[in-house]
Short mmCIF file of C-alpha atoms and ligand atoms in Angstrom, two decimals:
data_model
loop_
_atom_site.label_atom_id
_atom_site.label_comp_id
_atom_site.label_asym_id
_atom_site.label_seq_id
_atom_site.Cartn_x
_atom_site.Cartn_y
_atom_site.Cartn_z
CA MET A 87 48.90 9.53 28.73
CA SER A 88 47.55 6.78 26.53
CA ILE A 89 45.09 3.95 27.01
CA ILE A 90 46.67 0.59 27.82
CA ARG A 91 47.09 -1.92 25.07
CA ILE A 92 48.94 -4.72 26.72
CA HIS A 93 49.94 -7.57 24.50
CA PRO A 94 49.14 -11.03 25.81
CA VAL A 95 52.19 -12.81 27.18
CA ASN A 96 51.71 -16.00 25.17
CA ALA A 97 54.50 -17.43 27.17
CA ALA A 98 57.24 -15.69 25.29
CA GLY A 99 56.55 -17.32 21.94
CA GLY A 100 55.13 -14.29 20.17
CA GLU A 101 56.32 -10.97 18.93
CA SER A 102 55.62 -9.17 15.77
CA GLY A 103 56.18 -10.12 12.20
CA GLU A 104 55.44 -13.19 10.22
CA GLY A 105 58.06 -15.64 9.07
CA THR A 106 61.73 -15.03 9.39
CA SER A 107 62.85 -12.07 11.48
CA PRO A 108 65.64 -9.83 10.13
CA SER A 109 68.02 -11.16 12.76
CA GLU A 110 67.32 -14.73 11.69
CA SER A 111 70.48 -15.48 9.79
CA LEU A 112 71.16 -19.05 8.78
CA ALA A 113 74.24 -19.05 10.94
CA GLY A 114 72.38 -18.57 14.26
CA ALA A 115 73.96 -17.45 17.52
CA PRO A 116 77.58 -18.33 18.26
CA LEU A 117 77.70 -21.64 20.08
CA ARG A 118 78.88 -20.94 23.58
CA ASP A 119 80.76 -23.30 25.76
CA PRO A 120 78.39 -24.00 28.73
CA GLN A 121 81.19 -22.79 31.05
CA TRP A 122 80.81 -19.27 29.59
CA TYR A 123 77.49 -18.78 31.38
CA HIS A 124 79.13 -19.35 34.78
CA ARG A 125 82.13 -17.04 34.30
CA PRO A 126 82.67 -14.10 36.68
CA GLY A 127 80.91 -10.85 35.78
CA THR A 128 79.65 -7.59 37.28
CA LEU A 129 76.26 -8.97 38.36
CA ARG A 130 75.77 -10.85 41.64
CA LEU A 131 72.63 -12.95 42.02
CA PRO A 132 72.27 -14.76 45.36
CA ALA A 133 70.28 -17.67 43.80
CA PRO A 134 68.44 -18.33 40.55
CA PRO A 135 64.65 -17.70 40.59
CA PRO A 136 62.07 -20.47 39.94
CA LEU A 137 62.32 -22.08 36.51
CA SER A 138 59.50 -22.61 33.98
CA VAL A 139 59.61 -24.21 30.55
CA TYR A 140 57.73 -22.91 27.50
CA VAL A 141 57.26 -25.10 24.40
CA HIS A 142 56.11 -23.46 21.17
CA LEU A 143 54.05 -25.44 18.62
CA PRO A 144 53.84 -23.06 15.66
CA TRP A 145 50.99 -24.22 13.38
CA CYS A 146 47.37 -23.09 13.01
CA LEU A 147 44.51 -24.11 10.75
CA LYS A 148 44.28 -20.52 9.51
CA LYS A 149 46.13 -17.31 10.37
CA CYS A 150 43.86 -14.84 12.18
CA PRO A 151 44.03 -11.30 10.72
CA TYR A 152 45.01 -9.69 14.05
CA CYS A 153 47.65 -12.20 15.11
CA ASP A 154 51.37 -11.43 15.23
CA PHE A 155 52.40 -14.55 17.10
CA ASN A 156 54.80 -16.97 15.51
CA SER A 157 52.00 -19.02 13.98
CA HIS A 158 51.89 -20.50 10.51
CA GLU A 159 49.18 -22.04 8.38
CA PHE A 160 50.25 -25.39 7.04
CA HIS A 161 49.96 -24.62 3.41
CA THR A 162 49.68 -27.79 1.41
CA ALA A 163 46.32 -27.80 -0.39
CA GLY A 164 43.85 -30.10 1.33
CA ALA A 165 46.18 -30.64 4.31
CA THR A 166 44.62 -31.88 7.55
CA PRO A 167 46.11 -31.95 11.07
CA LYS A 168 47.23 -35.51 10.25
CA ASP A 169 49.69 -33.99 7.75
CA LEU A 170 51.53 -32.00 10.43
CA PRO A 171 55.16 -33.07 10.72
CA GLU A 172 54.52 -33.94 14.39
CA GLN A 173 57.28 -36.48 14.87
CA ARG A 174 59.90 -34.44 13.00
CA TYR A 175 59.01 -31.40 15.02
CA LEU A 176 59.11 -33.30 18.31
CA ASP A 177 62.51 -34.76 17.35
CA ALA A 178 63.72 -31.18 16.88
CA VAL A 179 62.25 -30.05 20.22
CA ARG A 180 63.91 -32.98 21.97
CA ALA A 181 67.27 -32.14 20.39
CA ASP A 182 66.75 -28.48 21.38
CA LEU A 183 65.98 -29.51 24.98
CA GLU A 184 68.98 -31.81 25.20
CA ARG A 185 71.28 -29.09 23.95
CA SER A 186 69.85 -26.70 26.58
CA LEU A 187 70.19 -29.01 29.57
CA PRO A 188 73.61 -27.73 30.73
CA LEU A 189 72.03 -24.27 31.19
CA VAL A 190 69.41 -25.54 33.67
CA TRP A 191 71.31 -28.41 35.22
CA GLY A 192 69.93 -29.59 38.58
CA ARG A 193 67.10 -27.02 38.65
CA THR A 194 63.48 -27.96 39.35
CA VAL A 195 60.87 -27.05 36.74
CA HIS A 196 57.78 -25.58 38.40
CA THR A 197 55.53 -25.01 35.38
CA ILE A 198 55.32 -25.97 31.70
CA PHE A 199 53.29 -24.07 29.11
CA ILE A 200 52.65 -25.58 25.67
CA GLY A 201 51.63 -22.58 23.58
CA GLY A 202 51.30 -21.56 19.97
CA GLY A 203 50.09 -21.42 17.35
CA THR A 204 47.47 -24.01 18.10
CA PRO A 205 48.94 -26.80 20.24
CA SER A 206 45.59 -28.63 20.21
CA LEU A 207 46.30 -29.43 16.53
CA PHE A 208 48.87 -31.89 17.86
CA SER A 209 47.46 -35.32 18.65
CA PRO A 210 47.22 -36.44 22.29
CA GLN A 211 49.84 -39.11 21.43
CA ALA A 212 52.24 -36.36 20.33
CA ILE A 213 51.64 -34.37 23.53
CA ASP A 214 52.19 -37.57 25.51
CA ARG A 215 55.53 -38.08 23.75
CA LEU A 216 56.52 -34.43 24.29
CA LEU A 217 55.80 -34.60 28.03
CA GLY A 218 57.52 -37.99 28.27
CA ASP A 219 60.63 -36.51 26.63
CA MET A 220 60.57 -33.66 29.13
CA ARG A 221 60.00 -35.86 32.19
CA ALA A 222 62.91 -38.06 31.17
CA ARG A 223 65.30 -35.09 31.03
CA LEU A 224 64.09 -32.52 33.54
CA LYS A 225 63.30 -32.60 37.24
CA LEU A 226 59.61 -31.62 37.37
CA ALA A 227 58.12 -30.41 40.67
CA PRO A 228 55.52 -32.91 41.96
CA ASP A 229 52.78 -30.28 41.57
CA CYS A 230 54.11 -28.98 38.23
CA GLU A 231 51.39 -26.97 36.41
CA ILE A 232 51.23 -28.11 32.77
CA THR A 233 49.08 -25.87 30.54
CA LEU A 234 48.13 -26.53 26.92
CA GLU A 235 46.55 -23.91 24.63
CA ALA A 236 43.50 -25.16 22.77
CA ASN A 237 41.39 -23.68 20.01
CA PRO A 238 37.67 -24.64 19.97
CA GLY A 239 37.98 -25.21 16.20
CA THR A 240 40.18 -28.25 16.87
CA PHE A 241 37.91 -29.66 19.55
CA GLU A 242 36.74 -33.26 19.41
CA ARG A 243 35.09 -35.13 22.23
CA ASN A 244 37.59 -37.29 24.21
CA ARG A 245 40.53 -35.26 22.93
CA PHE A 246 40.73 -33.15 26.10
CA ARG A 247 40.56 -36.32 28.25
CA ALA A 248 43.46 -37.77 26.31
CA TYR A 249 45.51 -34.59 26.91
CA ARG A 250 44.77 -34.94 30.58
CA SER A 251 45.91 -38.57 30.56
CA ALA A 252 49.13 -37.40 28.91
CA GLY A 253 49.76 -35.17 31.95
CA VAL A 254 48.26 -31.78 31.01
CA THR A 255 46.79 -30.23 34.18
CA ARG A 256 45.30 -27.01 32.79
CA LEU A 257 43.74 -26.01 29.49
CA SER A 258 43.71 -22.49 28.06
CA VAL A 259 40.87 -22.13 25.55
CA GLY A 260 41.07 -19.30 22.98
CA VAL A 261 37.43 -18.21 22.60
CA GLN A 262 37.78 -14.44 21.88
CA SER A 263 33.99 -13.88 21.62
CA PHE A 264 30.72 -15.80 21.74
CA ASN A 265 29.20 -13.66 18.98
CA ASP A 266 29.27 -15.39 15.60
CA GLU A 267 29.56 -12.11 13.71
CA HIS A 268 32.56 -10.99 15.74
CA LEU A 269 34.13 -14.42 15.39
CA LYS A 270 33.77 -14.14 11.64
CA ALA A 271 35.28 -10.63 11.58
CA LEU A 272 38.20 -11.99 13.63
CA GLY A 273 38.72 -14.78 11.08
CA ARG A 274 38.24 -17.46 13.72
CA VAL A 275 37.76 -21.06 12.60
CA HIS A 276 35.14 -21.79 15.29
CA ASP A 277 31.66 -20.53 16.13
CA ARG A 278 29.80 -19.83 19.38
CA ALA A 279 28.40 -23.37 19.69
CA GLN A 280 31.84 -24.95 19.31
CA ALA A 281 33.29 -22.55 21.89
CA ILE A 282 30.61 -23.45 24.44
CA ALA A 283 31.03 -27.20 23.78
CA ALA A 284 34.83 -26.94 24.19
CA LEU A 285 34.51 -25.01 27.45
CA GLU A 286 31.95 -27.42 28.89
CA GLU A 287 34.31 -30.27 28.10
CA ALA A 288 37.27 -28.38 29.60
CA ALA A 289 35.24 -27.78 32.79
CA SER A 290 34.31 -31.42 33.15
CA THR A 291 37.81 -32.74 32.35
CA PHE A 292 40.21 -30.37 34.12
CA ASP A 293 40.39 -29.09 37.69
CA THR A 294 41.31 -25.70 36.31
CA PHE A 295 41.17 -23.95 32.93
CA ASN A 296 41.40 -20.52 31.32
CA LEU A 297 39.13 -18.78 28.85
CA ASP A 298 40.70 -16.14 26.55
CA LEU A 299 38.43 -13.29 25.48
CA MET A 300 39.18 -10.16 23.48
CA TYR A 301 37.25 -6.88 23.66
CA ALA A 302 36.97 -3.60 21.71
CA LEU A 303 36.30 -5.75 18.63
CA PRO A 304 35.26 -4.36 15.24
CA GLY A 305 31.65 -3.22 15.59
CA GLN A 306 31.39 -4.26 19.28
CA THR A 307 29.13 -2.20 21.57
CA LEU A 308 29.06 -2.14 25.37
CA GLU A 309 25.90 -4.26 25.21
CA GLY A 310 27.71 -6.72 22.94
CA LEU A 311 30.55 -7.01 25.42
CA ASP A 312 28.00 -7.56 28.20
CA ALA A 313 26.51 -10.45 26.28
CA ASP A 314 29.98 -12.01 25.84
CA LEU A 315 30.68 -11.60 29.54
CA SER A 316 27.32 -13.10 30.54
CA GLN A 317 28.01 -16.16 28.43
CA ALA A 318 31.60 -16.49 29.68
CA LEU A 319 30.62 -16.16 33.34
CA ALA A 320 27.70 -18.57 32.95
CA LEU A 321 30.32 -21.25 32.23
CA ALA A 322 31.96 -20.47 35.61
CA PRO A 323 35.56 -20.48 34.39
CA PRO A 324 38.16 -20.47 37.20
CA HIS A 325 40.33 -18.06 35.15
CA ILE A 326 39.68 -15.53 32.39
CA SER A 327 42.22 -13.54 30.38
CA VAL A 328 40.72 -10.53 28.62
CA TYR A 329 42.76 -8.62 26.06
CA HIS A 330 42.05 -5.34 24.32
CA LEU A 331 42.28 -6.14 20.59
CA THR A 332 45.48 -4.52 19.39
CA ILE A 333 46.38 -3.82 15.80
CA GLU A 334 49.88 -5.22 15.48
CA PRO A 335 52.32 -4.25 12.72
CA ASN A 336 52.66 -6.73 9.84
CA THR A 337 49.21 -8.23 10.33
CA TRP A 338 46.26 -8.24 7.91
CA PHE A 339 44.41 -5.80 10.19
CA ALA A 340 47.39 -3.41 10.08
CA LYS A 341 47.09 -3.38 6.28
CA PHE A 342 43.28 -3.19 6.22
CA PRO A 343 42.32 -1.65 9.57
CA PRO A 344 38.78 -2.42 10.74
CA ALA A 345 36.66 0.27 12.46
CA LEU A 346 37.15 -0.15 16.20
CA PRO A 347 35.23 1.25 19.21
CA GLU A 348 36.38 4.68 20.46
CA ASP A 349 38.79 4.80 23.40
CA ASP A 350 36.13 5.97 25.89
CA ILE A 351 33.95 2.96 24.99
CA ALA A 352 36.98 0.68 25.37
CA TYR A 353 37.58 2.17 28.85
CA ALA A 354 33.96 1.59 29.79
CA MET A 355 34.32 -2.00 28.56
CA LEU A 356 37.36 -2.59 30.76
CA ASP A 357 35.49 -1.19 33.78
CA ARG A 358 32.58 -3.48 33.02
CA ILE A 359 34.90 -6.51 32.77
CA THR A 360 36.50 -5.76 36.14
CA GLU A 361 33.08 -5.09 37.76
CA ARG A 362 31.37 -8.20 36.47
CA THR A 363 34.24 -10.64 37.05
CA SER A 364 34.54 -9.31 40.59
CA ALA A 365 30.77 -9.70 41.17
CA SER A 366 31.13 -13.34 40.19
CA GLY A 367 33.93 -14.04 42.67
CA MET A 368 37.02 -13.48 40.51
CA SER A 369 39.74 -10.98 41.20
CA ARG A 370 41.89 -9.05 38.74
CA TYR A 371 45.37 -10.15 39.81
CA GLU A 372 47.14 -8.96 36.66
CA VAL A 373 46.32 -6.26 34.14
CA SER A 374 44.53 -8.76 31.84
CA ALA A 375 43.95 -11.77 34.13
CA TYR A 376 41.06 -12.58 36.48
CA ALA A 377 40.90 -15.68 38.68
CA ARG A 378 39.06 -17.38 41.46
CA GLU A 379 41.02 -18.09 44.62
CA GLY A 380 43.59 -20.84 44.00
CA HIS A 381 43.36 -20.65 40.18
CA ARG A 382 45.99 -18.06 39.23
CA CYS A 383 48.25 -19.14 36.41
CA ALA A 384 51.52 -20.13 38.08
CA HIS A 385 53.37 -20.08 34.75
CA ASN A 386 52.47 -16.52 33.85
CA LEU A 387 53.01 -15.43 37.45
CA ASN A 388 56.58 -16.67 37.16
CA TYR A 389 57.12 -14.43 34.10
CA TRP A 390 55.62 -11.44 35.85
CA GLN A 391 57.73 -12.04 38.93
CA PHE A 392 60.84 -12.02 36.74
CA GLY A 393 61.37 -15.75 37.12
CA ASP A 394 63.39 -17.81 34.66
CA TYR A 395 62.08 -19.68 31.64
CA LEU A 396 63.61 -21.97 29.11
CA GLY A 397 61.72 -21.55 25.81
CA ILE A 398 62.07 -24.38 23.31
CA GLY A 399 60.42 -24.74 19.91
CA ALA A 400 60.25 -22.37 16.92
CA GLY A 401 60.70 -18.70 17.87
CA ALA A 402 60.57 -19.40 21.62
CA HIS A 403 62.25 -16.94 23.97
CA SER A 404 64.25 -17.83 27.09
CA LYS A 405 65.41 -15.84 30.09
CA LEU A 406 67.95 -17.63 32.25
CA SER A 407 69.81 -16.41 35.32
CA PHE A 408 73.30 -17.41 36.38
CA ALA A 409 75.37 -16.20 39.33
CA HIS A 410 76.92 -13.35 37.30
CA ARG A 411 74.64 -12.74 34.33
CA ILE A 412 71.10 -12.92 32.94
CA VAL A 413 70.87 -14.22 29.40
CA ARG A 414 68.07 -13.97 26.83
CA GLN A 415 67.84 -16.37 23.90
CA VAL A 416 65.57 -16.63 20.85
CA ARG A 417 65.12 -19.76 18.70
CA PHE A 418 64.73 -19.72 14.89
CA ARG A 419 61.17 -18.61 14.12
CA GLU A 420 60.39 -20.25 10.83
CA PRO A 421 59.34 -23.86 11.58
CA ARG A 422 61.33 -25.55 8.80
CA LEU A 423 64.47 -23.56 9.59
CA TYR A 424 63.98 -24.28 13.29
CA MET A 425 63.63 -28.02 12.70
CA GLU A 426 66.77 -28.17 10.54
CA ASN A 427 68.87 -26.16 12.96
CA ALA A 428 67.57 -27.75 16.15
CA ARG A 429 68.25 -31.23 14.84
CA ALA A 430 71.78 -30.09 14.01
CA GLY A 431 72.19 -28.86 17.62
CA ALA A 432 71.88 -25.12 16.83
CA ALA A 433 68.28 -24.02 17.54
CA VAL A 434 69.28 -20.64 19.02
CA SER A 435 69.31 -17.75 16.52
CA GLN A 436 70.06 -14.99 19.01
CA SER A 437 71.62 -14.91 22.46
CA ASP A 438 72.36 -11.79 24.51
CA GLU A 439 73.48 -10.98 27.99
CA VAL A 440 71.04 -8.43 29.53
CA ALA A 441 72.91 -5.19 30.23
CA LEU A 442 72.85 -4.05 33.88
CA ALA A 443 71.32 -0.72 32.79
CA ASP A 444 68.33 -2.54 31.23
CA LEU A 445 67.50 -4.70 34.24
CA PRO A 446 65.32 -2.19 36.17
CA PHE A 447 63.05 -1.65 33.14
CA GLU A 448 62.92 -5.36 32.32
CA PHE A 449 61.90 -6.16 35.89
CA MET A 450 59.31 -3.37 36.08
CA LEU A 451 57.84 -4.23 32.67
CA ASN A 452 56.74 -7.51 34.21
CA ALA A 453 56.21 -6.83 37.91
CA LEU A 454 54.01 -3.76 37.41
CA ARG A 455 51.45 -5.85 35.50
CA LEU A 456 50.63 -7.53 38.82
CA LYS A 457 48.06 -5.98 41.12
CA GLN A 458 50.18 -7.01 44.13
CA GLY A 459 53.30 -5.60 42.52
CA PHE A 460 56.53 -6.87 44.03
CA THR A 461 58.41 -7.00 47.32
CA LEU A 462 61.63 -5.05 47.82
CA PRO A 463 63.68 -8.23 48.49
CA GLN A 464 62.27 -9.75 45.28
CA PHE A 465 63.62 -6.84 43.24
CA SER A 466 67.13 -7.26 44.64
CA GLU A 467 67.14 -11.07 44.51
CA ARG A 468 66.04 -11.17 40.88
CA THR A 469 68.06 -8.30 39.43
CA GLY A 470 71.06 -8.23 41.78
CA LEU A 471 70.52 -4.44 42.02
CA ALA A 472 69.86 -2.10 44.95
CA MET A 473 66.48 -0.34 45.24
CA THR A 474 68.27 2.94 44.53
CA SER A 475 68.39 1.93 40.86
CA ILE A 476 64.58 2.47 40.61
CA GLN A 477 64.29 5.26 43.19
CA ARG A 478 63.88 8.11 40.71
CA GLY A 479 61.25 6.29 38.64
CA LEU A 480 59.35 5.27 41.78
CA GLU A 481 59.25 8.83 43.09
CA GLU A 482 57.91 10.15 39.79
CA ALA A 483 55.34 7.34 39.53
CA GLU A 484 54.22 7.94 43.12
CA ARG A 485 53.88 11.69 42.50
CA LYS A 486 51.61 10.93 39.53
CA GLY A 487 49.51 8.49 41.57
CA LEU A 488 50.55 5.50 39.45
CA VAL A 489 52.19 3.40 42.22
CA ALA A 490 51.82 3.05 45.97
CA ARG A 491 54.30 1.51 48.38
CA ASP A 492 55.00 0.60 51.98
CA LEU A 493 58.21 -0.57 53.63
CA PHE A 494 57.99 -4.01 52.06
CA ARG A 495 56.09 -3.78 48.77
CA VAL A 496 55.48 -1.61 45.68
CA TRP A 497 52.28 -2.00 43.64
CA PRO A 498 50.51 -0.22 40.78
CA THR A 499 47.40 1.79 41.70
CA GLU A 500 44.15 1.38 39.71
CA ARG A 501 45.27 4.40 37.70
CA GLY A 502 48.71 2.82 37.28
CA LEU A 503 47.14 -0.32 35.78
CA ASP A 504 44.99 1.80 33.45
CA PHE A 505 48.06 3.70 32.22
CA LEU A 506 50.48 0.82 32.47
CA SER A 507 52.61 1.64 29.41
CA ASP A 508 53.26 5.16 30.73
CA LEU A 509 54.11 3.77 34.16
CA GLN A 510 56.50 1.16 32.76
CA SER A 511 58.25 3.73 30.58
CA MET A 512 59.31 5.68 33.71
CA PHE A 513 61.89 2.96 34.29
CA LEU A 514 63.50 3.05 30.85
CA PRO A 515 67.28 3.43 31.02
CA ASP A 516 68.67 6.95 30.44
CA GLU A 517 69.72 7.59 26.84
CA GLU A 518 73.50 7.54 26.42
C1 SAM B 758 48.75 -16.87 20.89
S1 SAM B 758 47.10 -16.89 21.20
C2 SAM B 758 47.03 -18.65 21.38
C3 SAM B 758 45.66 -19.24 21.51
C4 SAM B 758 45.11 -19.93 20.30
N1 SAM B 758 46.02 -19.96 19.22
C5 SAM B 758 43.88 -19.20 19.88
O1 SAM B 758 44.00 -18.17 19.24
O2 SAM B 758 42.81 -19.69 20.22
C6 SAM B 758 46.82 -16.34 22.87
C7 SAM B 758 45.78 -15.28 23.03
O3 SAM B 758 46.28 -14.02 22.68
C8 SAM B 758 45.21 -13.15 22.38
N2 SAM B 758 45.61 -12.32 21.23
C9 SAM B 758 46.31 -12.69 20.15
N3 SAM B 758 46.52 -11.64 19.33
C10 SAM B 758 45.96 -10.56 19.92
C11 SAM B 758 45.82 -9.17 19.57
N4 SAM B 758 46.31 -8.68 18.43
N5 SAM B 758 45.18 -8.36 20.43
C12 SAM B 758 44.69 -8.83 21.59
N6 SAM B 758 44.77 -10.12 21.96
C13 SAM B 758 45.39 -10.97 21.14
C14 SAM B 758 44.00 -14.01 22.11
O4 SAM B 758 43.06 -13.82 23.13
C15 SAM B 758 44.56 -15.42 22.15
O5 SAM B 758 43.66 -16.34 22.68
S1 SF4 B 759 44.64 -19.38 16.19
FE1 SF4 B 759 45.73 -18.17 17.77
S2 SF4 B 759 47.91 -18.32 17.28
FE2 SF4 B 759 46.75 -19.08 15.49
S3 SF4 B 759 46.64 -17.32 14.17
FE3 SF4 B 759 44.77 -17.30 15.41
S4 SF4 B 759 45.30 -16.07 17.26
FE4 SF4 B 759 47.20 -16.55 16.21
#
């Protein structure tokens, strides 16, 4: 079995490869008549699950060498955030949303996640317009969680307050490390002091926020990780996401791999993270996420519980359920191509109905990341399948000590979370 290297969810905007993906033809996906989604089919879903919306803002000041998300430097020499085509991009996102409305008609939106890229490059006025456009077209739940991803390198005093006034309820701050040498090796545009200043401002402005850290960094020791944890916990964040640095294909690090800590050190680091977050009152509710009571991320929880999401913006992914089918969509990745196509009413580059045979794996890929796992009724409600479709995988996983279950619930054991990729792969469909 292999050590876990779970990629952050980044709200469905990511996935490997820079620029245009091979499937990104200029023609895009065939335009479907909205009626098509409601036609009879083999699947039977009693009701659609909760709906979230993800918005992807694809630009960064500088591409980090480890990053395979759909993020792009804006290249013009001497360009500043003021040169971002904010309004043109938001026009495209609005057109994209309008075109998508028939697929989510009448449904309440429970969470919104504005991810990237670096959404905090966008001005508060632009975020205000974006949320205004969404409020005018979607039915938002009164307690709708609205998260915005922020990079400490784009932090200015008062900016976070202005995001809050625009309606953002939760900030997710990408810190990665508090060690200036590690930050440099990771190609980050901020230093330790900026990270601390941004987090202090987030804490004083928002009722809840997240701090992203990475571990098993080039040259990092267990003591180094301890120092990062001490600094992170001293800021009393309500939520921390901690990711094992992964070397993704098509990144700078894949071409020029840095020396990384051995696997047994990485294991010890993960144990230390779980121990120390727990000692400071946080619990590990997902493989990479730790929260105080009442501060779990509702948006990510909806992904992990196989809820629905409409993803708009460059490269965003959607998963939408209808009475007789579950559909996945991907938008054009490359920002310019996305803007052109979205404004012409054709933002979607790929659209596929999920095959019945793939549903058990798709469900388990998400639900097994959660410490609480899933309930048996949840599995049937969200996939339309009987529990027998995962019986064989469950028996094998139980025999290997990777899951436990009772009459109502199935959950991964500690060992299951440590070997999550192996556990998930037990639910892959049989080869034809
Ligand atoms: C898409 S990034 C967005 C946040 C923001 N752009 C930033 O970097 O500050 C979300 C998080 O994914 C994590 N991440 C990105 N690439 C990763 C990789 N190769 N390995 C592990 N974690 C990664 C980082 O912790 C990052 O904060
Ligand atoms: S700032 Fe975030 S999204 Fe942008 S390149 Fe770095 S890790 Fe990727």
